[in-house]
Amino acid sequence: MLPGPARGLRLAVLVFLGYYAGARLGFVLTFLPLPISVLWPPNAIVLGALLLVPVRAWWIVVLAALPAHLLSELHEGIPVAMVLSWYASNMSEALIGAGLVCAFHEGPAALSTLRGMVTFIAAACLAAIASSFLDSALVKVNGWGDVPYWELWRRRVFSNIASSLVIAPLVVAWGRASGPALRKIPVPELVEAALLAAGLVAVVLVGWSVDSTWVAPCAPLPFLLWAALRFGTRGATAAFAGIAVAAIWGAGEGFGAFASGTPLSTTHSVQIFLMSMGSVLLCLAAASEERRGAQQALDVLRYRLNHASRLAVMGEMAASIAHEVSQPLAAILGNVEVAQALLRAGRIDEDKLRPILEDIREDNLRAVDIIRHIRNLARHRPPAIASVDLAEQVRAVLSLGAPLARHRGITLENRCEDRLMVRGDPIHVQQVLANLVLNAMDAMDAALPQDRRLEVEVRQDGAMARVSVRDRGHGIAPSQLEDIFDSFFTTKQEGTGLGLSISRSLVTAQGGRIWAENNPGGGATVTFTVPLAHAAAKAGA
Amino acid sequence: MTASRPVVVIVDDDPGMVRAMARMVELAGYAPVVFASAESMLESAPGVIDCVIADVHLPGIDGIELAGRLEDSVPVILVSASEEAESRVRAMPGPPRVFLPKPFPAQSLLETLSRMIGGADGGEAAVRRRYS
């Protein structure tokens, strides 16, 4: 399917404007009297555009470049045959480059991976080399200028490889970023980008005034690395394009890192600098972006796993939760029926009705509260750090787990210090607690009835709150005290081995830690810490 | 007269549920006596008990154990909001106990009570049972 007419027209206009502006810039970046520009952006712009759009829309890009090409070159007084020949060689370069990249990777995403970027660099080099044979031959056929064939070929290869490395990735990196995504860049990142830009300007103005053959070309390196590692391909390509324009413009004006020597040697110095620096920088930026992408994918996976684990905990407590909801519903039903019976019997009076209605209200609120807790636990939502009343979280988890505990003959003991406010995600705190409580119950499956006691203790410990879940079960083998927090480690028949591992990641993410120890009198205690909301959290306690 | 009303002991740790059941029982003409735990009931049970309604899941001594400690002649209705409780009740040794899953309509409870101890007027089948 072709892109819609509006999108196709927009693409054509952008390519036309980009190509024309690139050609004008190319003329500016030419060291006269040399016939070939240091950097010839139009081909690279077309290459970038081809990589941005699906193959079925390539014809729009190629056609849109034609009027821009004619407009820019005929204006310079070049014969029509030569202008059309250059159009053919320019398009052949872009098509070969984009075709090679697309043969191995999928469009713009290619430049986000190291492998894709290496493919792109190789494709850009091969395309420049191959198309330069055609280009030089056409120049000779048209009898344009007197530069020998191989010299022409060599100059064009250098110029076009440098152009492809500077311009095409810039077009791809910025072209694929959606408008809303760019508008959503956080302020600290914008400030950092501004500092980076200021650093690059300072390097150009100060670093390049140093009279040294190696200090000046190396001076921007730290800033380019900064751009690549912190801002990926978008940052690296923008910074590198800025440095490229400054280097060429400076060389033309007799200022900067490459200003000495003849126009030809200066051109070669700048091009070799751009090619070598560009290759390294682009690979580094792609590797950094790939790592960041992998990290993001891992974060999403971890988030989903957390949610799945929470649902698993709820699944284990399902019977208990159903019991907790049924209790107030049963009381409401009983009270309503009593009120109806009183009405039928004509024995209703305000004194009898008021406590019945009050009980119905209270039980209703209790059911709503339980449902709210369950909904919160089940909800898919990003972590939200807030000031959390720890005792409330403990009460919520123990109340959901109470029927299960009773069924297993386990007495739950809540030894919570009140008014202990911590900084964390309330749902994550409940998830960790529920995990520990369920584990502690499981550990007491074989315990004697009188030993079936589960104690949750919360107390302040310096700037942290300590939450301990103590059981009187079979304890933990000393060699496994650390292992139990590893992923997929389980001693249960039907355990996934993820509960404690996820608990540890949740606790660590909130700035706390978690550990297990055996009790002197039998059983085990798992303790985790959460930072207090503020030092004066216990004010009044 | 109050003295002639059959005594129905209700044991449930859920205060809202206890009050609702007490109202149902009282409305039907029985005399409810409520306890929040089996231990407190065993400690200060009324001298005469006509029926015991107990939640299966009680803290400490649960409803099933409580039923086991009562004389076989004392009718016991066990209630619970959890499904697995019914199979535990069915598996109990001794005389068959009635199980009512929560939430239950008042009519179910009152019909069961009436069937077990007779009408609230202390009529035909009402037999006063003593807990010792």
XYZ file of C-alpha atoms in Angstrom:
673
model
C 0.000 0.000 0.000
C 1.324 3.431 -0.883
C 1.432 6.137 1.755
C -1.614 8.414 1.709
C -1.549 11.354 -0.735
C -1.000 13.886 2.061
C 1.906 11.951 3.542
C 3.388 11.325 0.093
C 3.201 15.030 -0.736
C 4.753 15.949 2.613
C 7.592 13.496 1.968
C 8.159 14.925 -1.530
C 8.247 18.505 -0.240
C 10.674 17.611 2.564
C 12.993 15.758 0.162
C 12.847 18.643 -2.317
C 13.685 21.226 0.359
C 16.353 19.028 1.962
C 18.018 18.228 -1.343
C 18.006 21.840 -2.486
C 19.308 23.154 0.842
C 21.925 20.371 0.905
C 23.112 21.314 -2.574
C 23.403 24.979 -1.604
C 25.361 23.970 1.498
C 27.554 21.708 -0.671
C 28.486 24.656 -2.868
C 29.319 26.711 0.222
C 31.507 23.884 1.556
C 33.620 23.765 -1.613
C 37.188 25.043 -1.450
C 37.503 26.866 -4.735
C 39.016 26.299 -7.244
C 38.449 22.563 -6.472
C 35.398 21.257 -8.412
C 34.263 18.791 -5.707
C 32.828 19.868 -2.375
C 34.427 18.748 0.900
C 31.003 17.509 1.886
C 28.186 16.941 -0.618
C 24.991 16.609 1.461
C 22.257 15.990 -1.207
C 23.124 12.320 -1.864
C 23.334 11.633 1.859
C 19.998 13.378 2.423
C 18.376 11.153 -0.203
C 20.048 8.094 1.364
C 18.694 9.082 4.779
C 15.216 9.688 3.358
C 15.220 6.285 1.621
C 16.130 4.618 4.914
C 13.288 6.424 6.664
C 10.478 5.385 4.319
C 9.289 1.982 3.139
C 10.754 0.691 -0.134
C 7.382 1.170 -1.852
C 7.714 4.942 -1.294
C 11.264 5.249 -2.630
C 10.040 6.460 -6.020
C 8.598 9.560 -4.322
C 11.999 10.384 -2.824
C 13.840 9.852 -6.123
C 11.323 11.891 -8.124
C 11.179 14.722 -5.570
C 14.960 15.074 -5.701
C 14.920 15.749 -9.470
C 13.430 19.283 -9.481
C 15.642 20.226 -6.525
C 18.687 18.919 -8.385
C 17.798 20.760 -11.561
C 17.069 23.958 -9.707
C 20.320 23.939 -7.791
C 22.675 22.859 -10.597
C 21.192 24.601 -13.641
C 21.407 27.746 -11.615
C 25.202 27.292 -11.568
C 25.354 27.329 -15.373
C 26.191 23.634 -15.806
C 25.046 21.963 -19.084
C 21.767 20.038 -18.852
C 23.338 16.716 -19.905
C 25.942 16.969 -17.115
C 23.292 17.977 -14.582
C 21.154 14.946 -15.486
C 24.231 12.678 -15.413
C 25.009 13.812 -11.883
C 21.397 13.264 -10.910
C 21.710 9.684 -12.164
C 24.971 9.031 -10.293
C 23.695 10.704 -7.126
C 20.511 8.645 -7.120
C 22.455 5.460 -7.901
C 24.594 6.078 -4.821
C 21.605 6.614 -2.543
C 19.742 3.611 -3.953
C 22.751 1.290 -3.696
C 23.401 2.388 -0.076
C 19.776 2.115 1.031
C 19.302 -1.146 -0.877
C 22.296 -2.743 0.824
C 21.131 -1.627 4.298
C 17.596 -2.863 3.655
C 18.913 -6.200 2.403
C 20.259 -6.894 5.885
C 18.116 -4.771 8.205
C 14.739 -3.129 8.436
C 14.818 0.580 7.583
C 15.550 3.237 10.180
C 15.794 0.750 13.051
C 19.050 -0.461 11.491
C 20.944 2.527 12.860
C 19.921 1.725 16.437
C 22.088 -1.365 16.699
C 25.835 -1.791 16.420
C 25.446 -4.456 13.758
C 23.053 -2.259 11.787
C 25.369 0.736 12.030
C 28.366 -1.275 10.815
C 26.212 -2.458 7.901
C 25.226 1.127 7.186
C 28.850 2.364 7.208
C 29.929 -0.486 4.911
C 26.945 0.141 2.599
C 27.644 3.881 2.467
C 31.301 3.228 1.560
C 30.412 0.639 -1.094
C 27.715 2.906 -2.571
C 30.118 5.862 -2.796
C 32.818 3.694 -4.369
C 30.479 2.043 -6.895
C 28.587 5.185 -7.901
C 31.828 7.124 -8.299
C 32.805 4.846 -11.200
C 29.617 5.899 -12.959
C 29.923 9.517 -11.901
C 33.517 9.903 -13.115
C 32.696 8.130 -16.369
C 29.747 10.449 -17.000
C 31.928 13.496 -16.286
C 34.414 12.254 -18.843
C 31.700 11.427 -21.411
C 30.244 14.916 -20.996
C 33.747 16.423 -21.246
C 33.226 18.405 -18.062
C 36.522 19.680 -16.605
C 40.009 18.303 -17.095
C 40.610 16.316 -13.906
C 41.822 12.761 -14.724
C 39.281 9.912 -14.259
C 40.926 8.237 -11.262
C 41.620 11.533 -9.530
C 37.972 12.451 -9.992
C 36.894 9.041 -8.694
C 39.162 9.330 -5.632
C 37.957 12.836 -4.720
C 34.291 11.890 -5.094
C 34.669 8.716 -3.009
C 36.240 10.649 -0.136
C 33.705 13.461 -0.322
C 30.686 11.198 -0.535
C 31.712 8.735 2.164
C 32.305 11.650 4.558
C 28.932 13.129 3.549
C 27.122 9.841 4.076
C 28.609 9.393 7.536
C 27.810 12.948 8.641
C 24.440 13.594 7.015
C 22.537 10.321 6.439
C 22.566 9.133 10.091
C 21.559 12.670 11.141
C 18.535 12.519 8.819
C 17.582 9.008 9.991
C 18.088 9.666 13.710
C 16.062 12.876 13.744
C 13.606 11.879 11.025
C 12.354 8.824 12.885
C 11.833 10.695 16.165
C 8.184 11.617 16.430
C 7.190 15.164 17.293
C 5.452 14.273 20.572
C 8.488 12.243 21.693
C 10.756 15.232 21.083
C 8.396 17.550 22.962
C 8.431 15.157 25.914
C 12.211 15.421 26.476
C 12.646 16.060 30.215
C 14.074 19.411 31.320
C 17.282 17.968 32.900
C 18.058 16.294 29.575
C 17.535 19.589 27.733
C 19.856 21.337 30.194
C 22.470 18.638 29.682
C 22.125 18.980 25.904
C 22.586 22.752 26.199
C 25.739 22.248 28.298
C 27.042 19.790 25.711
C 26.383 22.257 22.894
C 28.140 25.008 24.851
C 31.101 22.675 25.393
C 31.336 21.946 21.675
C 31.238 25.641 20.818
C 33.943 26.292 23.412
C 36.102 23.525 21.919
C 35.750 24.997 18.448
C 36.583 28.490 19.638
C 39.305 27.677 22.186
C 40.576 24.149 21.447
C 41.014 24.746 17.755
C 43.054 27.868 18.317
C 45.848 25.700 19.745
C 48.635 25.402 17.215
C 49.079 21.640 17.266
C 48.496 18.958 14.629
C 46.951 16.501 17.102
C 45.444 18.566 19.942
C 42.950 20.356 17.719
C 41.377 17.293 15.993
C 41.202 15.459 19.328
C 39.769 18.373 21.314
C 36.075 17.691 20.495
C 36.432 13.981 21.253
C 35.294 14.078 24.916
C 32.199 16.066 23.947
C 31.406 13.794 21.015
C 31.745 10.772 23.318
C 29.485 12.508 25.822
C 26.922 13.037 23.066
C 27.148 9.421 21.863
C 26.955 7.789 25.285
C 24.288 10.007 26.808
C 22.139 10.951 23.813
C 22.573 7.975 21.439
C 22.499 8.433 17.680
C 20.408 11.623 17.839
C 22.910 13.390 20.076
C 25.991 11.987 18.361
C 24.840 12.819 14.822
C 23.822 16.361 15.762
C 27.076 17.048 17.614
C 29.132 15.483 14.855
C 27.352 17.457 12.113
C 28.030 20.645 14.072
C 31.720 19.796 14.368
C 31.870 18.837 10.663
C 30.374 22.138 9.515
C 32.660 24.062 11.910
C 35.734 22.151 10.690
C 34.990 22.747 7.010
C 33.873 26.326 7.443
C 36.899 27.037 9.679
C 39.271 25.432 7.184
C 37.803 27.583 4.411
C 38.182 30.708 6.516
C 41.714 29.814 7.579
C 40.668 29.058 11.157
C 40.529 25.897 13.219
C 41.969 22.430 13.252
C 42.484 21.915 9.523
C 43.252 25.386 8.244
C 46.863 24.851 7.137
C 47.997 23.562 3.732
C 46.624 23.691 0.189
C 42.889 23.464 -0.517
C 43.349 19.842 -1.659
C 45.332 18.731 1.387
C 42.949 20.622 3.675
C 39.999 18.899 1.997
C 41.631 15.499 2.477
C 42.466 16.227 6.135
C 38.885 17.235 6.899
C 37.420 14.251 5.023
C 39.727 11.725 6.687
C 38.922 13.300 10.075
C 35.194 13.041 9.363
C 35.399 9.472 8.079
C 37.520 8.100 10.914
C 35.845 10.051 13.710
C 32.403 9.445 12.180
C 32.809 5.662 11.960
C 33.919 5.331 15.580
C 31.350 7.769 16.912
C 28.420 6.264 15.016
C 29.314 2.743 16.179
C 29.631 3.969 19.764
C 26.316 5.830 19.589
C 24.548 2.809 18.097
C 26.035 0.495 20.724
C 24.953 2.898 23.459
C 21.452 3.143 22.002
C 21.248 -0.627 21.644
C 22.252 -1.058 25.289
C 19.702 1.540 26.340
C 17.023 -0.198 24.263
C 17.929 -3.541 25.836
C 17.751 -1.943 29.280
C 14.324 -0.511 28.494
C 13.115 -3.880 27.224
C 14.447 -5.441 30.422
C 12.645 -2.833 32.522
C 9.376 -3.565 30.725
C 9.918 -7.289 31.226
C 10.696 -6.780 34.907
C 7.593 -4.631 35.303
C 5.437 -7.306 33.691
C 7.057 -9.998 35.792
C 6.343 -7.978 38.945
C 2.733 -7.701 37.951
C 2.507 -11.398 37.095
C 4.057 -12.234 40.452
C 1.540 -9.998 42.215
C -1.292 -11.788 40.433
C 0.248 -15.116 41.443
C 0.262 -13.989 45.083
C -3.372 -12.977 44.719
C -4.120 -16.343 43.148
C -2.663 -18.077 46.194
C -4.794 -15.882 48.409
C -7.917 -16.097 46.222
C -9.890 -18.275 48.639
C -8.835 -16.039 51.501
C -9.829 -12.903 49.588
C -13.214 -14.403 48.631
C -13.797 -15.161 52.313
C -12.926 -11.623 53.319
C -15.415 -10.176 50.824
C -18.122 -12.686 51.709
C -18.073 -11.790 55.418
C -19.416 -8.230 55.128
C -21.745 -9.285 52.297
C -23.239 -11.985 54.526
C -23.730 -9.483 57.345
C -25.350 -6.978 54.962
C -27.730 -9.628 53.622
C -28.687 -10.716 57.151
C -29.312 -7.152 58.316
C -31.376 -6.244 55.233
C -33.546 -9.316 55.704
C -34.059 -8.522 59.368
C -35.114 -4.981 58.452
C -37.499 -6.307 55.783
C -39.005 -8.774 58.255
C -39.493 -5.988 60.815
C -41.190 -3.885 58.150
C -43.478 -6.743 57.168
C -44.391 -7.325 60.767
C -45.039 -3.638 61.282
C -42.589 -3.726 64.215
C -40.124 -1.252 62.787
C -39.161 1.744 64.833
C -36.290 4.194 64.596
C -34.339 2.732 67.530
C -34.321 -0.711 65.940
C -33.642 0.502 62.422
C -30.791 2.913 63.184
C -28.212 0.317 64.379
C -29.193 -2.024 61.534
C -28.580 0.693 58.934
C -25.345 1.699 60.648
C -24.104 -1.905 60.493
C -25.075 -2.180 56.824
C -23.123 0.989 56.118
C -20.056 -0.204 58.008
C -20.037 -3.622 56.348
C -20.494 -2.016 52.964
C -17.504 0.238 53.575
C -15.512 -2.781 54.750
C -16.292 -4.646 51.524
C -15.395 -1.575 49.470
C -12.102 -1.309 51.327
C -11.213 -4.935 50.648
C -12.107 -4.574 46.967
C -9.983 -1.422 46.772
C -6.986 -3.309 48.160
C -7.483 -6.153 45.706
C -7.891 -3.759 42.792
C -4.733 -1.905 43.749
C -2.788 -5.125 43.991
C -4.031 -6.312 40.600
C -3.627 -3.003 38.831
C -1.130 -2.559 36.007
C 0.575 0.675 36.817
C 4.098 2.091 36.893
C 5.824 2.290 40.292
C 4.769 5.339 42.309
C 6.905 6.309 45.277
C 4.929 8.033 48.013
C 4.760 8.498 51.744
C 3.279 5.249 53.028
C 1.829 4.275 56.405
C 3.575 0.966 57.007
C 1.133 -0.235 59.678
C -1.754 0.227 57.235
C -0.022 -1.935 54.614
C 0.628 -4.653 57.206
C -2.996 -4.571 58.342
C -4.229 -4.809 54.717
C -2.072 -7.844 53.934
C -2.822 -9.594 57.224
C -6.541 -9.029 56.816
C -6.486 -10.581 53.313
C -4.378 -13.474 54.596
C -6.291 -14.001 57.851
C -8.824 -16.569 56.548
C -6.006 -18.564 54.961
C -4.113 -18.459 58.250
C -7.182 -19.593 60.179
C -7.730 -22.409 57.728
C -4.181 -23.577 58.315
C -4.481 -23.121 62.045
C -1.947 -20.298 62.075
C -2.209 -17.427 64.508
C -1.214 -14.085 63.028
C 0.427 -11.595 65.355
C 0.713 -7.984 64.320
C 3.413 -6.143 66.251
C 3.441 -2.899 64.357
C 4.630 0.455 65.528
C 2.007 2.944 64.478
C 2.705 6.173 62.628
C 5.759 4.813 60.858
C 5.731 6.598 57.517
C 8.088 5.248 54.880
C 9.022 6.267 51.370
C 8.031 3.603 48.902
C 5.404 2.207 46.618
C 2.501 0.991 48.797
C 1.597 -1.764 46.348
C 5.175 -3.012 46.219
C 5.368 -2.963 50.025
C 2.175 -5.048 50.147
C 3.479 -7.373 47.442
C 6.693 -8.054 49.366
C 4.771 -8.503 52.618
C 2.232 -10.855 51.036
C 5.065 -12.927 49.579
C 6.795 -13.204 52.934
C 3.567 -13.988 54.788
C 2.608 -16.725 52.298
C 6.122 -18.209 52.458
C 6.026 -18.166 56.257
C 2.649 -19.958 56.230
C 4.001 -22.578 53.819
C 7.033 -23.082 56.064
C 4.712 -24.067 58.935
C 2.777 -26.730 57.024
C 4.373 -29.494 59.087
C 4.605 -27.535 62.350
C 2.800 -28.634 65.518
C -0.500 -26.795 66.108
C 0.879 -24.904 69.113
C 3.854 -23.703 67.049
C 1.801 -22.259 64.217
C 2.385 -18.619 64.935
C 3.307 -16.000 62.376
C 4.539 -12.689 63.644
C 4.901 -9.482 61.656
C 6.973 -6.880 63.451
C 7.563 -3.337 62.267
C 9.916 -1.003 64.067
C 12.176 1.940 63.425
C 15.897 1.320 62.960
C 17.709 4.625 62.483
C 16.599 6.190 59.226
C 14.921 2.972 58.115
C 11.854 0.983 59.073
C 12.432 -2.744 59.597
C 9.693 -5.185 58.724
C 10.239 -8.733 59.988
C 8.080 -11.742 59.183
C 8.821 -14.504 61.679
C 7.602 -18.094 61.500
C 8.104 -21.202 63.602
C 8.454 -23.547 60.666
C 11.254 -25.764 59.450
C 13.767 -22.918 59.055
C 16.185 -22.430 56.156
C 19.335 -24.486 55.564
C 22.264 -22.160 56.469
C 23.814 -22.683 53.036
C 20.585 -21.450 51.406
C 20.063 -18.250 53.390
C 21.422 -16.216 50.458
C 20.264 -18.494 47.642
C 16.574 -18.148 48.463
C 16.633 -14.650 46.930
C 18.011 -15.917 43.615
C 15.670 -16.220 40.634
C 14.187 -19.689 40.128
C 15.499 -20.965 43.473
C 12.734 -22.762 45.314
C 12.350 -25.465 47.910
C 8.611 -25.793 47.294
C 7.036 -28.424 45.084
C 4.959 -25.892 43.178
C 7.028 -22.750 43.684
C 8.239 -20.647 40.772
C 11.290 -19.407 42.652
C 10.445 -15.829 41.694
C 8.606 -14.481 44.752
C 11.644 -13.698 46.890
C 13.771 -12.687 43.932
C 11.143 -10.139 42.873
C 10.726 -9.069 46.499
C 14.443 -8.339 46.650
C 14.356 -6.270 43.455
C 11.337 -4.305 44.754
C 12.968 -3.664 48.133
C 16.285 -2.674 46.549
C 14.516 -0.326 44.126
C 13.025 1.471 47.130
C 16.429 1.887 48.756
C 16.129 -0.931 51.268
C 17.543 -4.428 51.663
C 16.180 -7.857 52.495
C 17.710 -10.834 54.257
C 16.793 -14.075 55.982
C 17.993 -15.665 59.213
C 17.068 -18.629 61.333
C 15.504 -18.020 64.739
C 17.326 -19.398 67.802
C 14.153 -21.199 68.884
C 13.302 -22.611 65.443
C 11.778 -21.229 62.292
C 13.054 -18.350 60.205
C 12.716 -14.595 59.989
C 12.828 -12.638 56.761
C 13.422 -8.929 57.279
C 13.345 -6.038 54.874
C 13.996 -2.356 55.344
C 12.357 0.684 53.788
C 13.624 4.266 54.176
C 11.572 6.405 56.528
C 9.684 9.200 54.765
C 11.589 11.768 56.818
C 13.660 11.856 59.966
C 10.792 13.265 62.010
C 8.401 10.591 60.818
C 7.838 9.413 64.325
C 7.070 12.829 65.715
C 4.629 12.479 68.521
C 5.319 8.767 68.933
C -41.625 -14.737 77.925
C -37.898 -14.416 77.585
C -37.170 -17.225 80.000
C -38.969 -19.705 77.819
C -37.203 -18.727 74.620
C -34.744 -21.293 73.260
C -31.145 -20.133 73.741
C -29.078 -19.915 70.576
C -25.366 -19.362 71.103
C -23.595 -17.564 68.249
C -19.780 -17.765 67.975
C -18.142 -15.663 65.259
C -15.119 -13.394 65.322
C -16.670 -11.021 62.800
C -18.563 -8.407 64.862
C -20.795 -7.323 61.974
C -21.783 -10.904 61.216
C -22.422 -11.675 64.905
C -24.804 -8.728 65.201
C -26.618 -9.645 61.981
C -27.076 -13.267 63.070
C -28.189 -12.199 66.553
C -30.851 -9.968 65.020
C -32.092 -12.774 62.737
C -32.265 -15.205 65.635
C -33.917 -12.707 67.943
C -36.470 -11.742 65.303
C -37.446 -15.399 65.028
C -38.104 -15.457 68.747
C -34.974 -17.177 70.032
C -32.665 -15.789 72.708
C -29.250 -15.136 71.173
C -26.048 -15.208 73.242
C -22.979 -14.099 71.343
C -19.268 -14.839 71.673
C -16.287 -13.684 69.580
C -14.266 -16.869 70.163
C -14.692 -20.514 71.044
C -12.498 -20.020 74.121
C -14.747 -17.301 75.552
C -17.821 -19.421 74.864
C -16.356 -22.462 76.594
C -15.409 -20.259 79.539
C -18.730 -18.545 80.091
C -21.376 -20.485 78.251
C -24.949 -20.172 79.485
C -26.220 -23.068 81.506
C -28.778 -24.064 78.917
C -28.028 -24.128 75.232
C -30.549 -25.105 72.598
C -28.341 -24.643 69.591
C -24.886 -23.363 68.677
C -24.150 -21.442 65.501
C -20.379 -21.233 65.025
C -18.107 -19.976 62.299
C -15.730 -22.694 61.089
C -12.751 -20.320 60.900
C -12.329 -18.983 64.384
C -9.000 -17.850 65.788
C -7.578 -20.373 68.268
C -10.124 -23.162 68.756
C -12.030 -23.282 65.483
C -15.706 -24.073 64.940
C -15.064 -27.722 64.121
C -13.045 -28.309 67.272
C -15.664 -26.467 69.305
C -18.419 -28.714 67.906
C -16.318 -31.723 68.881
C -16.083 -30.478 72.463
C -19.830 -30.057 72.823
C -22.110 -32.866 73.810
C -23.458 -34.755 70.820
C -26.962 -33.782 71.876
C -26.282 -30.064 71.322
C -27.246 -29.213 67.735
C -24.522 -27.270 65.962
C -24.837 -25.209 62.795
C -21.466 -24.432 61.288
C -21.181 -21.474 58.967
C -18.332 -20.222 56.820
C -17.553 -17.993 53.875
C -14.945 -20.417 52.598
C -15.907 -23.254 50.290
C -13.492 -25.834 51.607
C -15.048 -25.584 55.072
C -18.039 -27.653 53.953
C -15.941 -30.727 53.196
C -14.255 -30.396 56.595
C -17.653 -30.262 58.266
C -18.850 -33.302 56.317
C -15.732 -35.200 57.363
C -16.367 -34.585 61.084
C -16.898 -37.659 63.256
C -19.977 -37.908 65.441
C -23.482 -36.769 64.643
C -23.986 -34.977 61.326
C -23.632 -31.202 61.584
C -25.423 -28.706 59.423
C -23.277 -26.449 57.265
C -24.442 -23.100 55.892
C -22.217 -21.258 53.425
C -22.018 -17.493 53.968
C -23.700 -15.392 52.780
C -26.944 -17.203 53.536
C -30.511 -15.841 53.501
C -32.062 -15.395 56.932
C -34.716 -17.895 55.973
C -32.143 -20.680 55.529
C -30.796 -20.118 59.002
C -34.202 -19.855 60.618
C -35.560 -22.922 58.821
C -32.507 -24.884 59.914
C -32.910 -23.674 63.477
C -36.590 -24.531 63.451
C -35.862 -27.978 62.058
C -33.207 -28.665 64.684
C -34.775 -27.310 67.821
C -38.345 -26.634 66.898
C -40.197 -23.360 66.828
C -39.202 -20.400 68.859
C -42.276 -20.740 71.006
C -40.625 -23.700 72.683
C -43.290 -25.984 71.237
C -43.354 -29.517 70.019
C -39.750 -30.570 69.351
C -37.989 -28.038 71.493
C -35.817 -29.871 73.938
C -33.675 -27.840 76.308
C -30.144 -29.084 76.274
C -27.605 -28.423 78.911
C -23.955 -27.811 78.157
C -21.578 -29.156 80.742
